[in-house]
Short mmCIF file of C-alpha atoms in Angstrom, two decimals:
data_model
loop_
_atom_site.label_atom_id
_atom_site.label_comp_id
_atom_site.label_asym_id
_atom_site.label_seq_id
_atom_site.Cartn_x
_atom_site.Cartn_y
_atom_site.Cartn_z
CA MET A 449 125.08 106.68 143.34
CA ARG A 450 124.06 103.07 143.89
CA SER A 451 122.15 103.05 140.58
CA VAL A 452 125.24 104.29 138.72
CA GLY A 453 127.31 101.57 140.35
CA THR A 454 124.70 98.97 139.41
CA VAL A 455 124.79 100.03 135.76
CA LEU A 456 128.59 99.95 135.68
CA PHE A 457 128.55 96.52 137.29
CA LEU A 458 126.06 95.28 134.68
CA VAL A 459 128.23 96.62 131.85
CA VAL A 460 131.31 94.83 133.23
CA LEU A 461 129.28 91.65 133.80
CA ALA A 462 127.84 91.83 130.30
CA THR A 463 131.27 92.27 128.72
CA LEU A 464 132.62 89.19 130.50
CA VAL A 465 129.50 87.15 129.66
CA ALA A 466 129.48 88.22 126.02
CA THR A 467 133.14 87.27 125.70
CA GLY A 468 132.38 83.84 127.14
CA ALA A 469 129.31 83.46 124.94
CA ARG A 470 131.32 84.07 121.79
CA ARG A 471 134.06 81.72 122.88
CA TRP A 472 131.61 78.94 123.79
CA ARG A 473 129.30 79.73 120.85
CA ILE A 474 126.14 80.06 122.93
CA PRO A 475 123.57 82.89 122.74
CA ALA A 476 124.60 85.87 124.85
CA PRO A 477 121.02 86.85 125.94
CA SER A 478 120.42 83.44 127.50
CA LEU A 479 123.77 83.48 129.28
CA LEU A 480 123.18 87.06 130.48
CA VAL A 481 119.84 86.06 132.05
CA VAL A 482 121.49 83.13 133.83
CA ALA A 483 124.36 85.35 135.01
CA GLY A 484 121.95 87.99 136.32
CA LEU A 485 119.92 85.36 138.14
CA ALA A 486 123.08 83.88 139.69
CA VAL A 487 124.26 87.30 140.89
CA ALA A 488 120.83 88.07 142.37
CA LEU A 489 120.99 84.90 144.45
CA LEU A 490 124.32 85.86 146.04
CA PRO A 491 124.10 87.09 149.65
CA GLY A 492 124.19 90.86 149.98
CA THR A 493 123.05 91.62 146.44
CA PRO A 494 120.77 94.70 146.54
CA GLU A 495 117.20 94.33 145.29
CA ILE A 496 116.66 95.48 141.72
CA HIS A 497 113.39 97.19 140.79
CA ILE A 498 112.81 98.00 137.12
CA THR A 499 110.39 100.74 136.11
CA PRO A 500 108.42 100.54 132.84
CA GLU A 501 109.65 104.02 131.90
CA ILE A 502 113.29 102.87 131.84
CA ILE A 503 112.51 99.94 129.55
CA GLY A 504 109.86 101.63 127.41
CA LEU A 505 111.53 104.98 126.86
CA VAL A 506 115.28 104.40 127.29
CA VAL A 507 115.96 100.80 126.21
CA LEU A 508 113.34 99.74 123.68
CA PRO A 509 113.51 102.44 120.93
CA PRO A 510 117.18 101.98 119.87
CA LEU A 511 116.99 98.19 120.16
CA LEU A 512 113.80 98.03 118.07
CA TYR A 513 115.29 100.44 115.54
CA ALA A 514 118.47 98.38 115.20
CA SER A 515 116.40 95.20 114.73
CA ALA A 516 114.20 96.85 112.10
CA GLU A 517 117.20 98.20 110.18
CA GLU A 518 118.47 94.64 109.74
CA ILE A 519 115.29 93.54 107.95
CA SER A 520 115.57 93.25 104.19
CA TRP A 521 112.73 95.16 102.52
CA ARG A 522 112.90 92.75 99.58
CA GLU A 523 112.35 89.66 101.74
CA LEU A 524 109.74 91.46 103.84
CA ARG A 525 107.55 92.02 100.79
CA VAL A 526 107.69 88.28 100.09
CA VAL A 527 106.63 87.15 103.59
CA TRP A 528 104.15 89.88 104.56
CA LYS A 529 101.11 87.57 104.33
CA PRO A 530 102.32 84.92 106.82
CA VAL A 531 103.71 87.73 109.00
CA SER A 532 100.26 89.33 109.13
CA VAL A 533 98.61 86.04 110.05
CA LEU A 534 101.13 85.44 112.84
CA ALA A 535 101.14 89.02 114.10
CA ILE A 536 97.35 89.09 114.47
CA GLY A 537 95.92 85.58 114.53
CA LEU A 538 98.60 83.87 116.59
CA VAL A 539 98.68 86.70 119.14
CA LEU A 540 94.91 86.48 119.64
CA ALA A 541 95.02 82.70 119.94
CA SER A 542 97.96 82.76 122.38
CA ALA A 543 96.31 85.37 124.59
CA ALA A 544 93.04 83.43 124.73
CA VAL A 545 94.59 80.04 125.49
CA VAL A 546 97.15 81.34 128.01
CA GLY A 547 94.46 83.38 129.74
CA TYR A 548 92.23 80.33 130.03
CA VAL A 549 95.03 78.09 131.33
CA ALA A 550 96.06 80.74 133.86
CA SER A 551 92.49 81.14 135.13
CA VAL A 552 92.13 77.38 135.61
CA LEU A 553 95.59 76.57 136.93
CA THR A 554 96.60 79.60 139.01
CA PRO A 555 94.83 81.51 141.81
CA LEU A 556 94.53 84.56 139.55
CA PRO A 557 91.01 85.93 138.96
CA TRP A 558 89.91 85.60 135.37
CA GLN A 559 90.42 89.32 134.73
CA MET A 560 94.10 89.16 135.73
CA ALA A 561 94.49 85.85 133.87
CA LEU A 562 93.35 87.69 130.74
CA VAL A 563 95.92 90.43 131.43
CA LEU A 564 98.64 87.77 131.76
CA GLY A 565 97.57 86.19 128.47
CA ALA A 566 97.76 89.55 126.70
CA VAL A 567 101.20 90.27 128.19
CA LEU A 568 102.68 86.95 127.06
CA ALA A 569 100.90 86.73 123.70
CA SER A 570 103.54 88.29 121.46
CA THR A 571 107.12 87.31 120.78
CA ASP A 572 109.84 89.80 121.63
CA PRO A 573 111.80 91.47 118.80
CA VAL A 574 114.83 92.29 120.96
CA ALA A 575 115.26 88.70 122.14
CA VAL A 576 114.45 87.16 118.74
CA THR A 577 116.93 89.41 116.92
CA ALA A 578 119.67 88.89 119.49
CA LEU A 579 119.24 85.12 119.41
CA GLY A 580 118.98 84.91 115.63
CA ARG A 581 122.06 86.93 114.72
CA ARG A 582 124.45 83.97 114.64
CA LEU A 583 122.12 81.19 113.46
CA ALA A 584 122.81 81.40 109.69
CA LEU A 585 119.12 81.11 108.86
CA PRO A 586 117.98 81.47 105.24
CA PRO A 587 117.07 85.12 104.51
CA LYS A 588 113.31 84.54 104.21
CA VAL A 589 113.14 82.56 107.46
CA GLN A 590 115.21 85.17 109.30
CA VAL A 591 113.00 87.99 108.03
CA LEU A 592 109.82 86.05 108.87
CA VAL A 593 110.91 85.47 112.48
CA GLN A 594 112.09 89.05 112.98
CA ALA A 595 109.17 90.72 111.19
CA GLU A 596 106.60 88.74 113.17
CA SER A 597 108.16 89.84 116.46
CA LEU A 598 108.38 93.46 115.28
CA PHE A 599 104.86 93.83 113.90
CA ASN A 600 102.80 91.94 116.49
CA ASP A 601 103.06 94.78 119.00
CA ALA A 602 99.89 96.58 117.94
CA THR A 603 97.77 93.46 118.43
CA SER A 604 99.18 92.61 121.85
CA LEU A 605 99.02 96.26 122.99
CA VAL A 606 95.32 96.54 122.16
CA LEU A 607 94.61 93.27 123.93
CA PHE A 608 96.63 94.44 126.93
CA LYS A 609 94.73 97.73 127.17
CA VAL A 610 91.37 95.96 126.93
CA ALA A 611 92.39 93.39 129.56
CA VAL A 612 93.72 96.04 131.96
CA SER A 613 90.55 98.12 131.61
CA ILE A 614 88.50 95.05 132.53
CA ALA A 615 90.70 94.24 135.52
CA VAL A 616 90.88 97.81 136.83
CA ALA A 617 87.38 99.11 136.10
CA SER A 618 85.49 95.85 135.54
CA SER A 619 84.05 97.40 132.39
CA ALA A 620 82.45 95.45 129.59
CA VAL A 621 84.47 94.58 126.52
CA SER A 622 83.71 96.64 123.42
CA TRP A 623 85.21 94.63 120.59
CA ALA A 624 84.20 97.25 118.04
CA GLY A 625 86.07 99.83 120.07
CA ALA A 626 89.02 97.46 120.38
CA GLY A 627 89.10 97.06 116.62
CA GLY A 628 89.06 100.81 116.16
CA GLU A 629 91.84 101.22 118.70
CA PHE A 630 93.92 98.60 116.88
CA ALA A 631 93.51 100.59 113.64
CA VAL A 632 94.56 103.80 115.42
CA LEU A 633 97.57 102.19 117.10
CA ALA A 634 98.86 100.35 114.05
CA GLY A 635 97.85 102.90 111.39
CA GLY A 636 98.88 105.94 113.39
CA GLY A 637 102.20 104.38 114.35
CA THR A 638 102.86 103.49 110.71
CA LEU A 639 102.12 107.02 109.48
CA ILE A 640 104.24 108.70 112.15
CA GLY A 641 107.13 106.29 111.58
CA ALA A 642 107.01 106.94 107.82
CA ALA A 643 106.88 110.70 108.41
CA VAL A 644 109.88 110.58 110.75
CA ALA A 645 111.80 108.49 108.20
CA GLY A 646 110.98 111.02 105.47
CA VAL A 647 112.20 113.96 107.55
CA VAL A 648 115.39 112.12 108.49
CA VAL A 649 116.09 111.34 104.83
CA LEU A 650 115.74 115.03 103.91
CA ILE A 651 118.09 116.07 106.73
CA ARG A 652 120.74 113.41 106.19
CA ARG A 653 120.92 114.13 102.45
CA ARG A 654 121.92 117.70 103.27
CA THR A 655 124.64 117.09 105.83
CA GLU A 656 128.08 115.53 105.72
CA ASP A 657 129.09 116.23 109.32
CA PRO A 658 129.92 112.88 111.00
CA VAL A 659 129.02 114.17 114.48
CA LEU A 660 125.65 115.53 113.32
CA GLU A 661 124.93 112.33 111.39
CA THR A 662 125.64 110.27 114.50
CA VAL A 663 123.38 112.43 116.66
CA ILE A 664 120.56 112.19 114.11
CA ALA A 665 120.90 108.41 113.95
CA LEU A 666 120.79 108.14 117.75
CA ILE A 667 117.75 110.38 118.27
CA THR A 668 115.71 109.01 115.33
CA PRO A 669 114.22 106.02 117.24
CA TYR A 670 113.47 108.17 120.28
CA ALA A 671 111.78 110.81 118.12
CA ALA A 672 109.63 108.18 116.39
CA TYR A 673 108.68 106.59 119.72
CA VAL A 674 107.91 109.80 121.64
CA LEU A 675 105.90 111.40 118.82
CA ALA A 676 103.79 108.26 118.36
CA GLU A 677 103.15 107.87 122.08
CA ALA A 678 102.23 111.56 122.35
CA ALA A 679 99.68 111.00 119.58
CA HIS A 680 98.30 107.96 121.49
CA THR A 681 99.41 105.53 118.78
CA SER A 682 101.93 102.68 118.89
CA GLY A 683 105.43 103.94 119.57
CA VAL A 684 106.87 100.50 118.85
CA THR A 685 105.20 100.34 115.42
CA SER A 686 106.46 103.84 114.64
CA VAL A 687 110.06 102.92 115.50
CA VAL A 688 109.86 99.70 113.50
CA VAL A 689 108.48 101.40 110.38
CA ALA A 690 111.11 104.15 110.57
CA GLY A 691 113.85 101.56 111.01
CA VAL A 692 112.72 99.42 108.07
CA LEU A 693 112.41 102.40 105.73
CA LEU A 694 115.72 103.98 106.70
CA GLY A 695 117.60 100.68 106.87
CA GLY A 696 116.89 99.98 103.20
CA ARG A 697 118.22 103.41 102.17
CA SER A 698 121.24 103.74 104.46
CA ASP A 699 123.75 103.06 101.66
CA ARG A 700 122.42 106.04 99.67
CA LEU A 701 122.15 108.60 102.47
CA THR A 702 125.71 108.96 103.69
CA SER A 703 129.36 108.52 102.75
CA ALA A 704 131.43 105.44 103.47
CA ARG A 705 133.23 107.01 106.45
CA ILE A 706 129.99 108.06 108.11
CA ARG A 707 128.41 104.64 107.55
CA LEU A 708 131.38 103.00 109.22
CA GLN A 709 131.17 105.41 112.14
CA LEU A 710 127.42 104.86 112.56
CA HIS A 711 127.93 101.11 112.42
CA ALA A 712 130.49 101.27 115.22
CA VAL A 713 128.46 103.65 117.40
CA TYR A 714 125.19 101.77 117.04
CA GLY A 715 126.91 98.45 117.59
CA THR A 716 128.24 99.75 120.90
CA VAL A 717 124.87 101.18 121.98
CA VAL A 718 123.00 97.99 121.11
CA PHE A 719 125.55 95.84 122.93
CA LEU A 720 125.33 97.93 126.10
CA LEU A 721 121.53 98.15 126.16
CA GLU A 722 120.98 94.47 125.35
CA SER A 723 123.51 93.44 127.94
CA VAL A 724 122.00 95.58 130.69
CA VAL A 725 118.37 94.69 129.99
CA PHE A 726 118.88 90.92 129.78
CA SER A 727 120.96 90.99 132.94
CA LEU A 728 118.22 92.98 134.67
CA ILE A 729 115.65 90.32 133.81
CA GLY A 730 117.62 87.74 135.77
CA LEU A 731 118.48 90.17 138.57
CA SER A 732 114.89 91.29 139.13
CA LEU A 733 113.25 87.85 139.49
CA PRO A 734 114.29 87.03 143.10
CA SER A 735 113.03 90.39 144.43
CA LEU A 736 109.69 89.87 142.67
CA ILE A 737 109.37 86.40 144.18
CA ARG A 738 109.76 87.83 147.69
CA GLU A 739 106.61 89.91 147.18
CA LEU A 740 104.42 86.85 146.57
CA GLY A 741 101.85 85.70 149.10
CA ASP A 742 101.72 82.30 150.76
CA GLY A 743 99.13 81.07 148.26
CA ASP A 744 101.44 81.59 145.28
CA ARG A 745 104.21 79.15 146.21
CA LEU A 746 103.51 76.94 143.21
CA TRP A 747 104.58 79.69 140.82
CA PRO A 748 107.43 77.58 139.28
CA LEU A 749 104.90 74.98 138.11
CA TYR A 750 102.59 77.73 136.83
CA ALA A 751 105.44 79.31 134.86
CA LEU A 752 106.50 76.03 133.26
CA ALA A 753 102.91 75.22 132.36
CA LEU A 754 102.38 78.63 130.75
CA ALA A 755 105.65 78.42 128.81
CA ALA A 756 104.66 74.97 127.54
CA THR A 757 101.23 76.34 126.59
CA LEU A 758 102.79 79.14 124.55
CA ILE A 759 105.02 76.71 122.67
CA ALA A 760 102.13 74.29 122.05
CA VAL A 761 99.80 77.02 120.75
CA ARG A 762 102.55 78.31 118.48
CA MET A 763 103.15 74.85 117.03
CA LEU A 764 99.43 74.17 116.57
CA TRP A 765 99.12 77.47 114.73
CA ILE A 766 102.27 77.39 112.57
CA PHE A 767 102.20 73.79 111.36
CA PRO A 768 98.72 73.92 109.75
CA LEU A 769 99.46 77.39 108.34
CA SER A 770 102.69 76.14 106.79
CA ALA A 771 100.98 73.08 105.33
CA LEU A 772 98.26 75.27 103.82
CA LEU A 773 100.76 77.67 102.25
CA GLN A 774 102.84 74.82 100.83
CA ARG A 775 99.74 73.14 99.41
CA LYS A 776 98.67 76.38 97.73
CA GLY A 777 102.13 76.72 96.25
CA GLN A 778 101.96 73.09 95.10
CA ALA A 779 105.18 72.40 96.97
CA ARG A 780 106.12 69.24 98.78
CA THR A 781 105.26 69.42 102.47
CA ASN A 782 108.34 70.30 104.49
CA TRP A 783 108.25 70.45 108.28
CA ARG A 784 111.79 71.73 108.86
CA VAL A 785 110.97 75.45 108.64
CA PRO A 786 107.82 75.19 110.84
CA VAL A 787 109.87 73.46 113.54
CA VAL A 788 112.38 76.32 113.62
CA LEU A 789 109.65 78.98 113.52
CA SER A 790 107.79 77.28 116.37
CA TRP A 791 110.88 77.11 118.56
CA ALA A 792 111.97 80.70 117.80
CA GLY A 793 109.05 82.33 119.62
CA THR A 794 110.94 83.58 122.67
CA ARG A 795 109.61 86.23 125.05
CA GLY A 796 111.79 89.01 126.40
CA VAL A 797 111.90 92.71 127.15
CA MET A 798 108.51 93.90 125.87
CA PRO A 799 106.32 91.50 127.92
CA LEU A 800 108.25 92.55 131.01
CA ALA A 801 107.69 96.24 130.24
CA ALA A 802 103.96 95.62 129.75
CA ALA A 803 103.65 93.67 133.02
CA LEU A 804 105.45 96.43 134.94
CA SER A 805 102.96 99.01 133.64
CA ILE A 806 99.95 97.21 135.15
CA PRO A 807 98.27 99.59 137.65
CA VAL A 808 98.67 98.89 141.34
CA ALA A 809 95.05 99.70 142.30
CA THR A 810 91.59 99.34 140.79
CA ALA A 811 89.24 102.22 139.96
CA ASP A 812 87.75 102.23 143.48
CA GLY A 813 91.21 102.45 145.10
CA THR A 814 91.55 98.86 146.28
CA THR A 815 94.74 96.91 145.61
CA LEU A 816 94.67 95.09 142.27
CA PRO A 817 94.63 91.38 143.14
CA GLY A 818 97.24 89.11 141.59
CA ARG A 819 99.59 91.82 140.27
CA PRO A 820 102.71 90.40 142.04
CA LEU A 821 101.96 86.92 140.69
CA VAL A 822 101.50 88.29 137.16
CA LEU A 823 104.91 90.01 137.39
CA VAL A 824 106.59 86.85 138.67
CA LEU A 825 104.97 84.61 136.06
CA THR A 826 105.80 87.02 133.24
CA THR A 827 109.45 87.28 134.29
CA SER A 828 109.66 83.52 134.87
CA VAL A 829 108.24 82.69 131.43
CA VAL A 830 110.69 85.16 129.88
CA VAL A 831 113.56 83.45 131.71
CA VAL A 832 112.32 79.96 130.76
CA THR A 833 112.00 80.81 127.06
CA LEU A 834 115.28 82.72 126.89
CA VAL A 835 117.19 79.95 128.65
CA GLY A 836 115.35 76.85 127.42
CA GLN A 837 114.66 77.88 123.83
CA GLY A 838 117.66 80.18 123.60
CA PHE A 839 120.25 77.54 124.48
CA SER A 840 118.62 74.92 122.25
CA LEU A 841 117.61 77.03 119.24
CA ALA A 842 120.96 76.64 117.48
CA ALA A 843 120.76 72.86 117.85
CA VAL A 844 117.19 72.85 116.48
CA VAL A 845 118.33 74.88 113.47
CA ARG A 846 121.25 72.51 112.84
CA ARG A 847 119.08 69.39 113.17
CA SER A 848 116.46 70.86 110.84
CA GLY A 849 119.02 71.19 108.07
CA ILE A 850 117.88 74.66 106.96
CA ALA A 851 120.92 76.54 108.26
CA LEU A 852 123.10 78.00 105.55
CA GLU A 853 126.38 76.16 105.35
CA PRO A 854 129.52 78.31 105.68
CA ASP A 855 130.57 77.12 102.21
CA HIS A 856 127.33 78.48 100.74
CA THR A 857 127.89 81.92 102.23
CA GLU A 858 131.56 81.97 101.24
CA ARG A 859 130.84 80.95 97.64
CA GLU A 860 128.06 83.53 97.34
CA GLU A 861 130.39 86.22 98.64
CA ALA A 862 133.24 85.07 96.39
CA HIS A 863 130.96 85.15 93.32
CA ALA A 864 129.85 88.65 94.25
CA ARG A 865 133.44 89.84 94.79
CA LEU A 866 134.41 88.47 91.37
CA ASN A 867 131.49 90.33 89.77
CA LEU A 868 132.51 93.55 91.53
CA ALA A 869 136.11 93.22 90.37
CA ASP A 870 134.92 92.50 86.80
CA ALA A 871 132.73 95.61 86.90
CA GLY A 872 135.67 97.68 88.13
CA MET A 873 137.89 96.28 85.35
CA ARG A 874 135.31 97.17 82.68
CA ARG A 875 135.04 100.70 84.02
CA LEU A 876 138.84 101.05 84.09
CA ASP A 877 139.05 100.01 80.45
CA GLU A 878 136.43 102.62 79.53
CA ILE A 879 138.27 105.36 81.41
CA ALA A 880 141.64 104.39 79.92
CA GLU A 881 140.18 104.61 76.39
CA LEU A 882 138.43 107.96 76.87
CA GLU A 883 140.88 109.87 79.08
CA ALA A 884 144.61 110.44 79.27
CA VAL A 885 145.26 108.25 82.29
CA PRO A 886 148.92 107.88 83.31
CA GLU A 887 150.00 104.39 82.41
CA VAL A 888 151.54 103.78 85.83
CA VAL A 889 148.21 104.61 87.51
CA ALA A 890 146.13 102.43 85.18
CA ASP A 891 148.60 99.58 85.58
CA ARG A 892 148.46 99.85 89.37
CA LEU A 893 144.66 99.82 89.37
CA ARG A 894 144.57 96.91 86.96
CA ARG A 895 146.98 94.86 89.08
CA ALA A 896 144.85 95.53 92.18
CA LEU A 897 141.67 94.40 90.41
CA GLU A 898 143.39 91.35 88.94
CA ALA A 899 144.61 90.39 92.42
CA ARG A 900 141.03 90.61 93.70
CA GLN A 901 139.80 88.52 90.77
CA GLU A 902 142.49 85.93 91.44
CA HIS A 903 141.62 85.80 95.15
CA ALA A 904 137.92 85.37 94.38
CA ARG A 905 138.60 82.59 91.86
CA GLU A 906 140.81 80.80 94.38
CA ARG A 907 137.99 80.90 96.93
CA LEU A 908 135.70 79.46 94.25
CA GLY A 909 138.18 76.67 93.51
CA ASP A 910 139.18 78.01 90.09
CA PRO A 911 142.94 78.69 90.27
CA ASP A 912 143.27 78.53 86.45
CA GLY A 913 141.64 82.03 86.24
CA ALA A 914 144.56 83.61 88.15
CA ALA A 915 146.84 85.14 85.97
CA GLU A 916 152.59 112.85 94.31
CA SER A 917 150.13 113.60 91.25
CA ALA A 918 150.07 109.96 90.17
CA GLU A 919 148.93 108.94 93.70
CA HIS A 920 146.14 111.54 93.56
CA VAL A 921 144.93 110.29 90.18
CA TYR A 922 145.06 106.72 91.47
CA ARG A 923 142.83 107.57 94.44
CA GLN A 924 140.38 109.47 92.27
CA LEU A 925 140.08 106.64 89.74
CA ARG A 926 139.86 103.99 92.48
CA ARG A 927 136.92 105.89 94.02
CA ASP A 928 135.27 105.91 90.61
CA LEU A 929 135.76 102.16 90.34
CA ILE A 930 134.36 101.66 93.84
CA LEU A 931 131.21 103.53 92.80
CA GLU A 932 130.87 101.19 89.82
CA GLU A 933 131.41 98.16 92.07
CA ALA A 934 128.79 99.47 94.50
CA ALA A 935 126.34 99.86 91.62
CA GLU A 936 127.11 96.31 90.49
CA LEU A 937 126.57 95.10 94.05
CA GLN A 938 123.13 96.74 94.10
CA ARG A 939 122.30 95.13 90.73
CA LEU A 940 123.26 91.70 92.05
CA TYR A 941 120.97 92.24 95.02
CA ASP A 942 118.10 93.60 92.92
CA ASP A 943 118.41 90.58 90.60
CA HIS A 944 118.09 88.23 93.63
CA ARG A 945 121.56 86.79 93.01
CA ILE A 946 122.87 87.53 96.51
CA SER A 947 121.31 87.81 99.95
CA ASP A 948 120.95 90.97 101.99
CA THR A 949 123.59 89.69 104.41
CA THR A 950 126.14 89.36 101.60
CA ARG A 951 125.19 92.79 100.25
CA ARG A 952 125.74 94.45 103.61
CA ARG A 953 129.05 92.66 104.16
CA LEU A 954 130.45 93.62 100.76
CA GLN A 955 129.16 97.18 101.05
CA ARG A 956 131.03 97.48 104.33
CA SER A 957 134.18 96.14 102.61
CA LEU A 958 133.84 98.81 99.90
CA ASP A 959 133.23 101.45 102.57
CA LEU A 960 136.40 100.44 104.38
CA GLU A 961 138.44 100.69 101.20
CA GLU A 962 136.94 104.07 100.32
CA ALA A 963 137.64 105.32 103.83
CA ARG A 964 141.27 104.20 103.55
CA LEU A 965 141.59 106.12 100.25
CA THR A 966 140.22 109.23 101.95
CA ASP A 967 142.64 108.92 104.86
CA VAL A 968 145.73 108.69 102.63
#
C-alpha cells in the first residue's frame, strides 16, 4: 500500500512541477530531480529503493519508443556517419577515461572503476529527448543528439558486461569475444526490432478499432524489448529500431481519429513515466548515501570530477570530429553546433538502471567491493548533468545562435498551409468540372479554402492576396480535399521544403479537421 501511495504522490508532485516548469520555461526533468531531492531531505520521508526490473522493464520501453518515433528517418539517413562515430568511438573513449580517473581519484578498485566508466559512458535518450523537446534546435542537430543517445546502448552494454565479468569473476578480457557480443547485441536487436515493426504494420493495416489500435501501440515497445532480451540481444536497440520504423509510417497506418487518440494516450503515458522516474532519481540519492562507508565521504568531489571528465572528453571528441567533417565538406569552420552537441550529453535513466543491476557478490560469494559508491557516484553524476546541463542548455542554445527563431517556424508553417490550401483548391476545381457538384457545396468549400489562403498570406505578410444531402456532399468532398492536402504535405516534406516538425504539426491539424467532419 505504501508503494501505491508513493506512486500517487510522485504523480501529483510531477504534475505540479511540470506546470511550474512550463510557466517558468525551464526543463521539467531538471526541476523534477531537484524536487525529488528536496522531498527526500524532508524529515520523515520514507527511503526509496529502485529495482533495475522496474526501470528496465516497466519504464524504459515506452519512453525509448516515444523518443524513437520522434526521429525523422530522412534526417537520420543524413547524420548516420557522425552518429556511428559518437555511438561507438565516444562511448569507448568516455569509458576508458572515466574509468582511469575513478581508479586514481576514488577508493574504488580498478575493476569497479572500469564498471563505473562503462555505466557512465553513454548519454541517456530519455533525458536528452525530454530536455530537447522545447529547444527549437535545427532538425539535423536535434536528430543527431537524439540518435546518438538512442544508438549508443549496444556499445555501453557490451562494455558494462565485460567490466562486470572482470569485477565479479576476475576473468581476463577477451576483446574478440566482446566484439562478437557487440555484433550479437546490436545486430540481433536490430533484426528483432525490424521484425516486430513488420508484424505491427501488418496488424494495424487490418484493423480500425480504436481500442485495439491503442492496445497494440502500448504493447509494441514491451514486445520488442522482451523478445530481444529473451534472445540475449539488446532490448533497447530493438525498441529503438521498431520506434524509428513505425514512427515514419504512422500517418499511413491509421485514420485521423485513431492517430489523435494514440497521440493523447501516449502523451499521457510518457508524461507519467518521465515524471515518476526523474523524481525517483532525486528521491533515491539520500538513501544511497546512507549506505556509504566512512572512507567514501568525499563522494561529492568525486562526482563533480567525474561529471567534468565526461564533459571534457565529449568536447575533446566532438570538436575535432566536427572540424574534420567541415573540412571534408569544404565548409567554413563553425563551432556553434559542436558547443551545443558537447553540452547536450546528459546522463539519466539508463546509467542508473545499469548501476542497479551490478551484482552484490563476487563469484566466490564475497561482497563486491565499492558497489555502494558506484551507485552513489552514478546517481550523483546523473543529478549533476540533469541539473547543471539541463538548466543551462537552453541558454547555451540561445547564445550559440543555432536555435530556430519563432518567425522561421511560423513562416515555414504558413508557406506549407498556403500550399495545402492551393492543392485543395486545384482538386476542387477538378471535381467541379468532372462531377455534378451542387453549387452551394462547391461555393462553401471554395470559401473555406479561400479563407485559409487569406489567413496564410496574412501570416506571411502578404495581405494583397486576400480576396441534409448538401451537408453530406460537403463532408465527402472536404475529406477528398483533405486527402489531397495530406498528399501535398508529404510532397513538401519529401522535397525537403519543410521540416519533420512542421509536417507532424500540419498533419495533426488535418487529422483534427477530418475528425470533426466524422463527428458531425
